[in-house]
CSV table of C-alpha atoms and ligand atoms in Angstrom, one decimal:
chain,number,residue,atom,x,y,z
A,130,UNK,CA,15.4,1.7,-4.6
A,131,UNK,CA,15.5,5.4,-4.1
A,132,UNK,CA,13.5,6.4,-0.7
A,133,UNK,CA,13.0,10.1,-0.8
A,134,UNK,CA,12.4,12.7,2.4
A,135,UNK,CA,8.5,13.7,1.7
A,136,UNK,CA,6.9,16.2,3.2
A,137,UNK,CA,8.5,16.7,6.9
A,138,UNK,CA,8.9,13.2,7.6
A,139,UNK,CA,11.7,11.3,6.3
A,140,UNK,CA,11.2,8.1,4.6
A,141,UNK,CA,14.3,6.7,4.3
A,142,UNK,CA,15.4,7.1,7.9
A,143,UNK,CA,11.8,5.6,8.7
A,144,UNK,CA,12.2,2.4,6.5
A,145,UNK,CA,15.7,1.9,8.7
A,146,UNK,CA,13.5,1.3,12.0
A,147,UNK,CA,12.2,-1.5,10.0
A,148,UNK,CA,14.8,-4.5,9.5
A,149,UNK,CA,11.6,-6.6,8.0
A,150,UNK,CA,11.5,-4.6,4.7
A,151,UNK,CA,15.3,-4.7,3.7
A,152,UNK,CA,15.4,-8.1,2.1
A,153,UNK,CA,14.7,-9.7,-1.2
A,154,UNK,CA,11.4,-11.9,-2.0
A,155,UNK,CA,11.8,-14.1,-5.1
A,156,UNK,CA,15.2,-12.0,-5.9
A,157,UNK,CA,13.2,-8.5,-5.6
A,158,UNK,CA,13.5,-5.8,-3.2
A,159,UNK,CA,10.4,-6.4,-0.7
A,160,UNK,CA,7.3,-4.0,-1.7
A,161,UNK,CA,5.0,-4.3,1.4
A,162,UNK,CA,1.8,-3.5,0.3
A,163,UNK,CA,-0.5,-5.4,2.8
A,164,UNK,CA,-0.3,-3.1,5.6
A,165,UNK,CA,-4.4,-3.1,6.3
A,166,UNK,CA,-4.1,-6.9,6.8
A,167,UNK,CA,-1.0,-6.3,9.0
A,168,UNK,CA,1.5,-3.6,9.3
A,169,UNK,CA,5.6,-4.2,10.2
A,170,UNK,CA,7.2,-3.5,13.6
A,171,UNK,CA,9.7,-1.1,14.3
A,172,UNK,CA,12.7,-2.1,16.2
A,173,UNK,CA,11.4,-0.5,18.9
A,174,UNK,CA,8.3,-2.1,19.1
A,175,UNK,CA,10.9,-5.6,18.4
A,176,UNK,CA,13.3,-4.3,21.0
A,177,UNK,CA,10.8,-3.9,23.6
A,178,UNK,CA,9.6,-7.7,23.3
A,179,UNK,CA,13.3,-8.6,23.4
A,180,UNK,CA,13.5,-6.3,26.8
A,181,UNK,CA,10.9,-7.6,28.3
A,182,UNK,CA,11.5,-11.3,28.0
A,183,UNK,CA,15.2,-10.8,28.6
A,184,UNK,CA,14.8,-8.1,31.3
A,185,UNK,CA,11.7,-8.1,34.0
A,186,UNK,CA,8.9,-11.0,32.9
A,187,UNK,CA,6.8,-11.4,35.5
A,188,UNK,CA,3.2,-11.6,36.2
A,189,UNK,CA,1.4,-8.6,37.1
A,190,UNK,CA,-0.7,-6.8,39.2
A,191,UNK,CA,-0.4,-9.8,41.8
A,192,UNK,CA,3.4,-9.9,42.9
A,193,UNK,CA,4.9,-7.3,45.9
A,194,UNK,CA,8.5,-8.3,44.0
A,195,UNK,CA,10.6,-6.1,41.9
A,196,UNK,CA,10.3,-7.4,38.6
A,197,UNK,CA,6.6,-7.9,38.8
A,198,UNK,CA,6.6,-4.2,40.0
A,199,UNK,CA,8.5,-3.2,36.9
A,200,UNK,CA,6.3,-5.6,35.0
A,201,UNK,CA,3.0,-3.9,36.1
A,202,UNK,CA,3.9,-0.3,35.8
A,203,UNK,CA,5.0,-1.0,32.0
A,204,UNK,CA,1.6,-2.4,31.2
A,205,UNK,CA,-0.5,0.2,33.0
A,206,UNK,CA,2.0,3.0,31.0
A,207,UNK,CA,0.7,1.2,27.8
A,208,UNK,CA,-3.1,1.8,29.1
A,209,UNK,CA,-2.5,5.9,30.1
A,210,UNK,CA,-0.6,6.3,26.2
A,211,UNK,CA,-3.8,4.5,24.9
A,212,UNK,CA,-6.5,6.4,27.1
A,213,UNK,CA,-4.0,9.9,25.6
A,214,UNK,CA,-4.2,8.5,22.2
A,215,UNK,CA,-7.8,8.0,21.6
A,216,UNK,CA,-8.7,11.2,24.4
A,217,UNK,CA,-11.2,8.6,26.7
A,218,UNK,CA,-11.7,10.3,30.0
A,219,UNK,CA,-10.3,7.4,32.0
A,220,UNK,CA,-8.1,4.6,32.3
A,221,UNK,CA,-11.2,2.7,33.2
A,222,UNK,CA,-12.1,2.9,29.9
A,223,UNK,CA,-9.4,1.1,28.6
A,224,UNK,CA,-9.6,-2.5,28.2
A,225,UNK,CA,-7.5,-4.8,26.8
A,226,UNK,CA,-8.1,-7.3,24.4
A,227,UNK,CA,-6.5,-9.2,21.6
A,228,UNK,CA,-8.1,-6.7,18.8
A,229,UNK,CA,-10.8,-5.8,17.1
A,230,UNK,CA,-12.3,-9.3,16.7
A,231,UNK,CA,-12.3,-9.9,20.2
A,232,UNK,CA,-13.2,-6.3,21.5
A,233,UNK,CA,-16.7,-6.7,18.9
A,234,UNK,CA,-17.3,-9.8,20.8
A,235,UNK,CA,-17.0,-8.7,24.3
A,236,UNK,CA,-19.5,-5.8,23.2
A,237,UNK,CA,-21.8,-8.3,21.4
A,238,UNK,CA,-21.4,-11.0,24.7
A,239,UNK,CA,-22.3,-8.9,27.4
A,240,UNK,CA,-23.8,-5.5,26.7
A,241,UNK,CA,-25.5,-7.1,23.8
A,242,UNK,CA,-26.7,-10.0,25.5
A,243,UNK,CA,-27.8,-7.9,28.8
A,244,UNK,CA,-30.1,-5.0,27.2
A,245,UNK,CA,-31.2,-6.9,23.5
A,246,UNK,CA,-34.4,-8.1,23.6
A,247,UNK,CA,-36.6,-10.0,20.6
A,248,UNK,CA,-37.5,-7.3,17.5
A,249,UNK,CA,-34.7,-5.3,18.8
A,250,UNK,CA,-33.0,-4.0,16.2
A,251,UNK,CA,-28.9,-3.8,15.2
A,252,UNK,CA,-27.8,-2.0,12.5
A,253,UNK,CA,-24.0,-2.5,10.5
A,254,UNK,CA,-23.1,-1.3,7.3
A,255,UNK,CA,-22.9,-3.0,4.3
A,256,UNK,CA,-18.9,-2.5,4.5
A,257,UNK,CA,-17.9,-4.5,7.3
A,258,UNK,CA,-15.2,-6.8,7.7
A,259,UNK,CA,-16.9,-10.0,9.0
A,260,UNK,CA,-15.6,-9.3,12.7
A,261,UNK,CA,-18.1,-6.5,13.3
A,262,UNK,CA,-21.0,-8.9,11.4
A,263,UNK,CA,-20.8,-12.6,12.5
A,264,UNK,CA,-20.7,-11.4,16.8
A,265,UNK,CA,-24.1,-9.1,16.0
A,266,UNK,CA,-25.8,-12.2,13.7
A,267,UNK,CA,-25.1,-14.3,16.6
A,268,UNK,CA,-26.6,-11.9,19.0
A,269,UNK,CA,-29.9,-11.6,16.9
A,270,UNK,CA,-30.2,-15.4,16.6
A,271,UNK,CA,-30.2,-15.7,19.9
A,272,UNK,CA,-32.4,-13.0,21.2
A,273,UNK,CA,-34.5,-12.9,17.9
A,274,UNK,CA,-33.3,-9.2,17.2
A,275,UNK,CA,-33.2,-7.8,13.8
A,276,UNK,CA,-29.9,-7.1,11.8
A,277,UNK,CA,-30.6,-4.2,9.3
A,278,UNK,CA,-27.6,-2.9,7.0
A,279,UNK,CA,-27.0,0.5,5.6
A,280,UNK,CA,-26.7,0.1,1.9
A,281,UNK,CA,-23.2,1.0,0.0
A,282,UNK,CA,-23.3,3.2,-3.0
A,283,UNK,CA,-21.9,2.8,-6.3
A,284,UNK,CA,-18.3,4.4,-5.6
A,285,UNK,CA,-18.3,2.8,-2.0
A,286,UNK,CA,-19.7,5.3,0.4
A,287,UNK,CA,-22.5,4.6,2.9
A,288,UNK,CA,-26.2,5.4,1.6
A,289,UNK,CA,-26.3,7.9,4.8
A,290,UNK,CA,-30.5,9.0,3.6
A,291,UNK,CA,-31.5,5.1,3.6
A,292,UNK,CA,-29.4,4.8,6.7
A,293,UNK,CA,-31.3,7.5,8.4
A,294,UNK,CA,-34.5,6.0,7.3
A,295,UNK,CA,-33.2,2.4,8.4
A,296,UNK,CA,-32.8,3.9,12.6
A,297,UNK,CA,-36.3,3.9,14.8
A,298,UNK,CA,-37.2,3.8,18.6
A,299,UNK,CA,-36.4,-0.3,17.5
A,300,UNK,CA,-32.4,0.4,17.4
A,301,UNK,CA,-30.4,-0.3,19.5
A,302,UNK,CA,-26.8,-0.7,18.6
A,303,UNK,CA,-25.2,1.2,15.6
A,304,UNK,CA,-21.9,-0.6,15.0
A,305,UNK,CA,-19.8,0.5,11.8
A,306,UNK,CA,-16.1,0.7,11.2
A,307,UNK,CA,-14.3,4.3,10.8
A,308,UNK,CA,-12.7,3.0,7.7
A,309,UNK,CA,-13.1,-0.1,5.3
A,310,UNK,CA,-10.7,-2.6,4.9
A,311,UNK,CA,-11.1,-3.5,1.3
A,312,UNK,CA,-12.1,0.1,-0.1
A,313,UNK,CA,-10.8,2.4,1.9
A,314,UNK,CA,-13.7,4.6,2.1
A,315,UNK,CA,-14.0,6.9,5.6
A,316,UNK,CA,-17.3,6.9,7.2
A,317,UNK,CA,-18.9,9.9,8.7
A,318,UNK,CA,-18.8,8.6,12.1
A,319,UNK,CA,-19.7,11.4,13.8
A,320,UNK,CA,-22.7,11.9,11.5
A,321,UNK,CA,-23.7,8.2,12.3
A,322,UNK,CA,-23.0,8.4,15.8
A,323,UNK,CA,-25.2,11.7,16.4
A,324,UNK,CA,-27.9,10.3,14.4
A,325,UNK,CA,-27.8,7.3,16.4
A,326,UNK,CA,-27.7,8.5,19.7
A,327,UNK,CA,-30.8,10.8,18.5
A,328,UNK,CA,-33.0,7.6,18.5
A,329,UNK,CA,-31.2,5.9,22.2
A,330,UNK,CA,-28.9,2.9,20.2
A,331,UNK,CA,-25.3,2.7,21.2
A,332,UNK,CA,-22.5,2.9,18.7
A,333,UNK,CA,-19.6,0.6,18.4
A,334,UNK,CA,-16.9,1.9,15.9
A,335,UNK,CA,-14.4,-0.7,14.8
A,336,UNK,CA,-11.4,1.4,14.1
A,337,UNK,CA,-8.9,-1.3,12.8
A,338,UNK,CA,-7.9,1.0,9.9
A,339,UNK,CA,-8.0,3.8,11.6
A,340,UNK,CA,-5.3,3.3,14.2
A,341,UNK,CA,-2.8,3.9,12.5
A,342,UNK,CA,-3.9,6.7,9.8
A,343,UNK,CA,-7.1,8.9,11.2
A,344,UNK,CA,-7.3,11.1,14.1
A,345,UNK,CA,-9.0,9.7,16.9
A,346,UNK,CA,-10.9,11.1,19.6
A,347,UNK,CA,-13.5,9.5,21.6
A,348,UNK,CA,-15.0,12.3,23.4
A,349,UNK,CA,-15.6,14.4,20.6
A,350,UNK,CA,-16.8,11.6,18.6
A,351,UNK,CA,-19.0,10.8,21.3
A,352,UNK,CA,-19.1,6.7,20.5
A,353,UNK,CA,-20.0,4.6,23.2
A,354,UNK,CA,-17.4,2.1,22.1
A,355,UNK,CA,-14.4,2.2,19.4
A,356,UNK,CA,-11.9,-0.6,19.2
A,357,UNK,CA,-8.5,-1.0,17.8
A,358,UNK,CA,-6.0,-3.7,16.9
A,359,UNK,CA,-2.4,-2.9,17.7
A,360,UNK,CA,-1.1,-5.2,14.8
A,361,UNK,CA,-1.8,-3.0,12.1
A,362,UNK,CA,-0.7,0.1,13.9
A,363,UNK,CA,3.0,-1.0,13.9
A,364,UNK,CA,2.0,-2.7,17.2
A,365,UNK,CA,2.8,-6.9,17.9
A,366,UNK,CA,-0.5,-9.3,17.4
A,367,UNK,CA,-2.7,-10.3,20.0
A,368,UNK,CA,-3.3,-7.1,21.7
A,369,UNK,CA,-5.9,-4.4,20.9
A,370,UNK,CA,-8.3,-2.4,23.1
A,371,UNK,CA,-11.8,-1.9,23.8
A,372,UNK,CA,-12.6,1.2,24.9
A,373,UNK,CA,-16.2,1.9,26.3
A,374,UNK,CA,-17.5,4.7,28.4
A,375,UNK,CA,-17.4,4.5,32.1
A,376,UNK,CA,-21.3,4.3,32.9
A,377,UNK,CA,-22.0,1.6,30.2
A,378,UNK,CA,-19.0,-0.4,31.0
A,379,UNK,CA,-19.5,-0.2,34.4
A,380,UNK,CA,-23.5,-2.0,34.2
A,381,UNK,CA,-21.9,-4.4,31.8
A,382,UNK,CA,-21.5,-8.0,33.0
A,383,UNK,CA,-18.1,-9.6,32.7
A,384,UNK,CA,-16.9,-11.5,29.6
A,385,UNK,CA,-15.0,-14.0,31.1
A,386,UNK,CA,-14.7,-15.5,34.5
A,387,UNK,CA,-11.2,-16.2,36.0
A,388,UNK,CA,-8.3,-14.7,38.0
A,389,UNK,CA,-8.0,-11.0,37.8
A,390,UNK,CA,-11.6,-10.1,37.0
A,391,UNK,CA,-12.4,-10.7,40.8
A,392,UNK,CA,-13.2,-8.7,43.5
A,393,UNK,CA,-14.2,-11.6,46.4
A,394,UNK,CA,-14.8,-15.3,45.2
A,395,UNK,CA,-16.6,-17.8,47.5
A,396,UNK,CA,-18.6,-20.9,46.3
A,397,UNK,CA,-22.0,-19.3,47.2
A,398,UNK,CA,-20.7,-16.0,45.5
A,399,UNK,CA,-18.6,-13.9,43.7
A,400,UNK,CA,-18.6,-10.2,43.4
A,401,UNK,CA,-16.5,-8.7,40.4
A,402,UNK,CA,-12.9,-6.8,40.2
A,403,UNK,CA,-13.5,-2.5,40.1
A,404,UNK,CA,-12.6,-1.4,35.6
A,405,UNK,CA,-11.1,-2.1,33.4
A,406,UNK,CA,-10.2,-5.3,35.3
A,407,UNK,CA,-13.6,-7.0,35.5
A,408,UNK,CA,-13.4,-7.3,31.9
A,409,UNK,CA,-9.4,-8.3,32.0
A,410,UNK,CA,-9.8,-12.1,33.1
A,411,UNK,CA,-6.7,-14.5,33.7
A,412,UNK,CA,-3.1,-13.2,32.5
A,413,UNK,CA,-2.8,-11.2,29.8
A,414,UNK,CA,-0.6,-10.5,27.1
A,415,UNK,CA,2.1,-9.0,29.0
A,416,UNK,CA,4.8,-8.6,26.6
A,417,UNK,CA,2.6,-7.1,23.9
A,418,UNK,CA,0.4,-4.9,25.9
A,419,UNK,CA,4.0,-3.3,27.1
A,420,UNK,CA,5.3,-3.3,23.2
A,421,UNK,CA,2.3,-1.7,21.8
A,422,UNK,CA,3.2,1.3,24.0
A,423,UNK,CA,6.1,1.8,21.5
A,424,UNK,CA,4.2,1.8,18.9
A,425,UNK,CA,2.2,4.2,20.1
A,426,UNK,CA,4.9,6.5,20.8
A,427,UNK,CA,6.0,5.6,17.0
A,428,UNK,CA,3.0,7.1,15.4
A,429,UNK,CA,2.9,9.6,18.3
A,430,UNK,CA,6.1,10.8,17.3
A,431,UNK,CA,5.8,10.9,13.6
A,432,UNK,CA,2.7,12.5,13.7
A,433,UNK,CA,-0.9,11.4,12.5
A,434,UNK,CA,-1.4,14.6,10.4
A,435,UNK,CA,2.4,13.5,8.9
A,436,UNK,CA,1.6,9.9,8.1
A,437,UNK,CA,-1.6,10.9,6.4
A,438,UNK,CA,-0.5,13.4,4.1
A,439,UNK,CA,2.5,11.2,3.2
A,440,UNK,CA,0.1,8.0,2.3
A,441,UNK,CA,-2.1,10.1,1.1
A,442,UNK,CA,0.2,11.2,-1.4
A,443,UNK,CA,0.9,7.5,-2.3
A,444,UNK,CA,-2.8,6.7,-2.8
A,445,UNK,CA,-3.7,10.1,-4.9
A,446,UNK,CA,-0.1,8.8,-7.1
A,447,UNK,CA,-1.2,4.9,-7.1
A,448,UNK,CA,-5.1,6.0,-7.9
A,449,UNK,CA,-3.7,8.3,-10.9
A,450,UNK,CA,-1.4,5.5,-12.5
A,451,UNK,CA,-4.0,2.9,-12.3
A,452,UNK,CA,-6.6,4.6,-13.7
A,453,UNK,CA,-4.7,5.3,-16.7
A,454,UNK,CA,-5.2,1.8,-17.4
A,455,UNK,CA,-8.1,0.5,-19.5
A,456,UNK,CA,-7.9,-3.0,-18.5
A,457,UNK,CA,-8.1,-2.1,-14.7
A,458,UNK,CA,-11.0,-1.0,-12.8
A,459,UNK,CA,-10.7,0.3,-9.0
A,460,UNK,CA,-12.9,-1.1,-6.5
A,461,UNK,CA,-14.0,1.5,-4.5
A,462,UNK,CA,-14.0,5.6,-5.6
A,463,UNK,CA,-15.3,7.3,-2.3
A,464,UNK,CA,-14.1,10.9,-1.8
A,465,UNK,CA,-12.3,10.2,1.4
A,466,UNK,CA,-10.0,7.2,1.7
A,467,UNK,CA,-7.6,5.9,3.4
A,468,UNK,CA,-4.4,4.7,1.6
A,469,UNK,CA,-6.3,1.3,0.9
A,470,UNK,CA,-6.3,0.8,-3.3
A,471,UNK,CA,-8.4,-2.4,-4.6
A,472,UNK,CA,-8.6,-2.8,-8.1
A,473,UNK,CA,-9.6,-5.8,-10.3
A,474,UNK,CA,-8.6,-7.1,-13.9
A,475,UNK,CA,-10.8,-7.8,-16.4
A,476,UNK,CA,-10.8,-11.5,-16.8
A,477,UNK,CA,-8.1,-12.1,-14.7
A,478,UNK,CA,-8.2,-13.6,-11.3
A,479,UNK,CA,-6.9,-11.5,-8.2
A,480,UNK,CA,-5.3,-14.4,-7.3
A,481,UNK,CA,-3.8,-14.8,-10.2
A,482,UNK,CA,-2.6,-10.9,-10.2
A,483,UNK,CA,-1.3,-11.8,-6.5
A,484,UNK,CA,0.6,-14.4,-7.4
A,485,UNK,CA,2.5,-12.6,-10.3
A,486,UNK,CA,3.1,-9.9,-8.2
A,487,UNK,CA,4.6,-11.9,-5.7
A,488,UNK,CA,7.2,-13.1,-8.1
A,489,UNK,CA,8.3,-9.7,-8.4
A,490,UNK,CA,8.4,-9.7,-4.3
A,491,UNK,CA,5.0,-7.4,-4.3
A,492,UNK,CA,3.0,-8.5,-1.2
A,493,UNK,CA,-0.7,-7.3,-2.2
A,494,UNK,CA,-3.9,-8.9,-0.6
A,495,UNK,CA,-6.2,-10.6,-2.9
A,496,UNK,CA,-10.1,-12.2,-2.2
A,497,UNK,CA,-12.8,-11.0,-0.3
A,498,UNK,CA,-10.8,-9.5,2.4
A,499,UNK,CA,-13.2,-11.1,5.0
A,500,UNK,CA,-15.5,-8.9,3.7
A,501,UNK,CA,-17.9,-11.7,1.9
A,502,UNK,CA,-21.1,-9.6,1.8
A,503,UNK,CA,-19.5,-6.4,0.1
A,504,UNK,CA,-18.0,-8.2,-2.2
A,505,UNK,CA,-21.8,-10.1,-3.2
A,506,UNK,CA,-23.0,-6.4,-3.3
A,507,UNK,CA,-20.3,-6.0,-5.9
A,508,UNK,CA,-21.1,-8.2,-7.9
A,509,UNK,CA,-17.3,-9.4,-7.6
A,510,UNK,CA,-15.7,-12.5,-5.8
A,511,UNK,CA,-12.7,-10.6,-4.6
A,512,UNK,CA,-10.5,-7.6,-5.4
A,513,UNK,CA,-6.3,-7.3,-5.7
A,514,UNK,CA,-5.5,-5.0,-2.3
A,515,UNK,CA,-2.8,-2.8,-2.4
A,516,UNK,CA,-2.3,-1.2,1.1
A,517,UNK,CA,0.3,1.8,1.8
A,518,UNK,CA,2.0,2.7,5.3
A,519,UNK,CA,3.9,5.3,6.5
A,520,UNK,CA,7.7,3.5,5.3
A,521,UNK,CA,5.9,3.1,1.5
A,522,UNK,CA,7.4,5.3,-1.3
A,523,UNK,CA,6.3,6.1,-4.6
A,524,UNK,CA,9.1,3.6,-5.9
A,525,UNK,CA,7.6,0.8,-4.6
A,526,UNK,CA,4.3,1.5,-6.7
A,527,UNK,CA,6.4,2.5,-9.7
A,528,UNK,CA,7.5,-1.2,-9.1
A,529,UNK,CA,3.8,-2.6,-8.5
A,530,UNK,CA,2.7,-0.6,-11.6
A,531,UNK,CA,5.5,-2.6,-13.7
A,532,UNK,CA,4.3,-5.7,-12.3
A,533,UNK,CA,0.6,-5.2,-13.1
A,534,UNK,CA,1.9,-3.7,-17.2
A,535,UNK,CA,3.5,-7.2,-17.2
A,536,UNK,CA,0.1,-8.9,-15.7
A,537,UNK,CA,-1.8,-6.9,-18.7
A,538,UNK,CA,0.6,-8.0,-21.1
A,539,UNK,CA,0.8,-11.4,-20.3
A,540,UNK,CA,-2.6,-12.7,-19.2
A,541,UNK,CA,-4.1,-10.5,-21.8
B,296,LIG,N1,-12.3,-4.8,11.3
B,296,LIG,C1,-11.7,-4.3,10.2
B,296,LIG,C2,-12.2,-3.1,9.5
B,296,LIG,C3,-10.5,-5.0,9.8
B,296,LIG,O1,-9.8,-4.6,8.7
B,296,LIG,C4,-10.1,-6.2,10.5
B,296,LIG,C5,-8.9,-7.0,10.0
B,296,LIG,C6,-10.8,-6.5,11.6
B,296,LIG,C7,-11.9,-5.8,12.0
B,296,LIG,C8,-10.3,-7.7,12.5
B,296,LIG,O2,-9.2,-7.3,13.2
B,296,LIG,P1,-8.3,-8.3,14.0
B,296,LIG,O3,-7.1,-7.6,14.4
B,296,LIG,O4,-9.2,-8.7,15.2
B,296,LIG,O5,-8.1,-9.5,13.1
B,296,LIG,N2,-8.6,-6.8,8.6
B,296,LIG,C9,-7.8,-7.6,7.9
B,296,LIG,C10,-7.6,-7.4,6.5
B,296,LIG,O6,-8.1,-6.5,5.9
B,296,LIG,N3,-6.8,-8.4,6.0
B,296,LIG,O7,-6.5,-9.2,7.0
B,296,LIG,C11,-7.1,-8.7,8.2
């Protein structure tokens, strides 16, 4: 399979950082198209797990000793390429979490729980993945808040006119992802967020599927809180961040309770570690926290701007072939995407689609994509999810393309 140079970045030296993709599924070259579920690792992002295990684990923070010294200062390097790579103004802003789901929690548990009161009210968007939904429903049973939902147009953009109608003096967190998981569509987020802030509500931007595609910048996009998961930004699992601003995080009470997140502990009392540690109980995922550092550096060094035009080429070149195709319909049309193509087939099951593609070692996504509610508004019970990274080439979705002829031809 041919693996072209595009634009400035050079595909086929990429794809060799990545032993994961060079083997055959079902007698067919891999085709990795499930990068918004999970992306692969590079070897240096491998290599560093390897290193760490093999060179200087120890636990952190507490030890005076050499390895736990070498230990700590690799973690806390993977906190000041975070804090650069999202522009917070402090490493006190960075917390560490195991990813988006847990980071949406920790919001929901402690600010939410500390300044929502009953008839409150908490608005998401009609495109969230169930992480940024279940936390905030759990929040309004409990304190008898409201949940109100901005409505999603016809080609999968946010209905930003009933959105503004939806805020009032009642609001009081905004949470909405930067980019949806099973359409693709980019939200104004910096629209939502001024508009929110306008009538006092905090704003929580889940930026799974931004990570590793969109320009981020916390300061200019003036959120209170964004959160990431390293996994599908070429990063291991089980590590993502929270980051909040100083002055919210620093009236939130803790999540958990535990080593770490101490300051003094006595039976009577306890007062609370200084940020981001209060909210860093017990020992964390050393090993990852210090990989994900590479995989910073990876996109770092490629370039955001460079992976974006490269998918994006791969989206605008998957979009055009499938739309040539009666039988197909996409899921989700909105003028600014990221490289995220769901489609469905009439009378055929995406699970069905999945598992024929998968004979031809094509590793879509097919369901609801934990997006249950979306997929209601859709009238549909799930979608075939084609996902593109930075190591996809237009090969791979000439091979897709022949895989879904074949569905046509055969389930037809
Ligand atoms: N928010 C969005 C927009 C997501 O896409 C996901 C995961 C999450 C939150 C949860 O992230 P986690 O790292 O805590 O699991 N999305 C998907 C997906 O689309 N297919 O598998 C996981």
């Amino acid at each position: 399979m041919s693996a072209p140079v595009t634009g400035i970045l050079n595909i086929k030296q990429i794809r060799e950082q990545f032993p994961v993709l060079h083997q055959q599924i079902n007698g067919k070259p891999l085709v990795y198209f499930d990068n918004a579920a999970t992306s692969q690792k590079p070897l240096t992002v491998i290599n560093a797990l390897v290193d760490y295990y093999t060179g200087y684990n120890a636990n952190i923070h507490r030890g005076i000793h050499t390895l736990a010294e070498k230990a700590t200062k690799a973690f806390e390097d993977t906190r000041h390429a975070a804090k650069a790579f999202i522009n917070a103004n402090s490493e006190q802003e960075i917390i560490f979490v195991r990813g988006v789901t847990e980071a949406v929690n920790l919001v929901a548990s402690t600010y939410g729980r500390a300044n929502i009161k009953a008839k409150d009210e908490i608005i998401i968007s009609g495109l969230e993945h169930h992480s940024n939904i279940v936390p905030w429903q759990m929040l309004c049973e409990e304190k008898k808040a409201l949940l109100k939902v901005i409505p999603v147009l016809k080609n999968g953009e946010l209905d930003f006119d009933a959105f503004k109608k939806l805020l009032s003096s009642r609001t009081k967190i905004v949470s909405v992802n930067h980019a949806s998981n099973s359409l693709g569509t980019i939200n104004p987020i910096k629209e939502i967020i001024e508009a929110a802030h306008h009538v006092g509500a905090v704003v929580l931007i889940d930026g799974a599927q931004a990570g590793a595609h969109l320009e981020i910048d916390v300061q200019a996009l003036n959120c209170d809180f964004y959160c990431l998961s390293a996994h599908k930004m070429y990063g291991p699992t089980g590590v993502g961040i929270l980051y909040g601003k100083e002055k919210l995080l620093e009236k939130m009470p803790p999540y958990q309770g535990g080593g770490e997140m101490i300051d003094n502990v006595t039976f009577e009392k306890t007062t609370y570690n200084d940020l981001p540690y209060k909210f860093e109980a017990g020992t964390p995922n050393i090993a990852d926290v210090v990989a994900f550092n590479f995989a910073i550096q990876f996109i770092n060094e490629l370039g955001k701007e460079n992976i974006a035009a490269h998918e994006h080429e791969l989206l605008a070149y998957a979009t055009r072939k499938m739309s040539a195709l009666k039988d197909v319909k996409l899921i989700g049309t909105a003028k600014n995407k990221v490289s995220v193509l769901s489609f469905v087939i009439d009378g055929v099951h995406p699970f069905d689609i999945g598992q024929m593609l998968d004979t031809r070692g094509i590793a879509v996504r097919t369901g609801h994509h934990c997006t249950q509610p979306l997929m209601d508004h859709l009238g549909i019970e799930g979608t075939v999810r084609a996902s593109f990274a930075v190591y996809n080439t237009k090969a791979e979705i000439d091979s897709l393309m022949e895989g879904v002829y074949r569905v046509i031809r055969f389930m037809k």
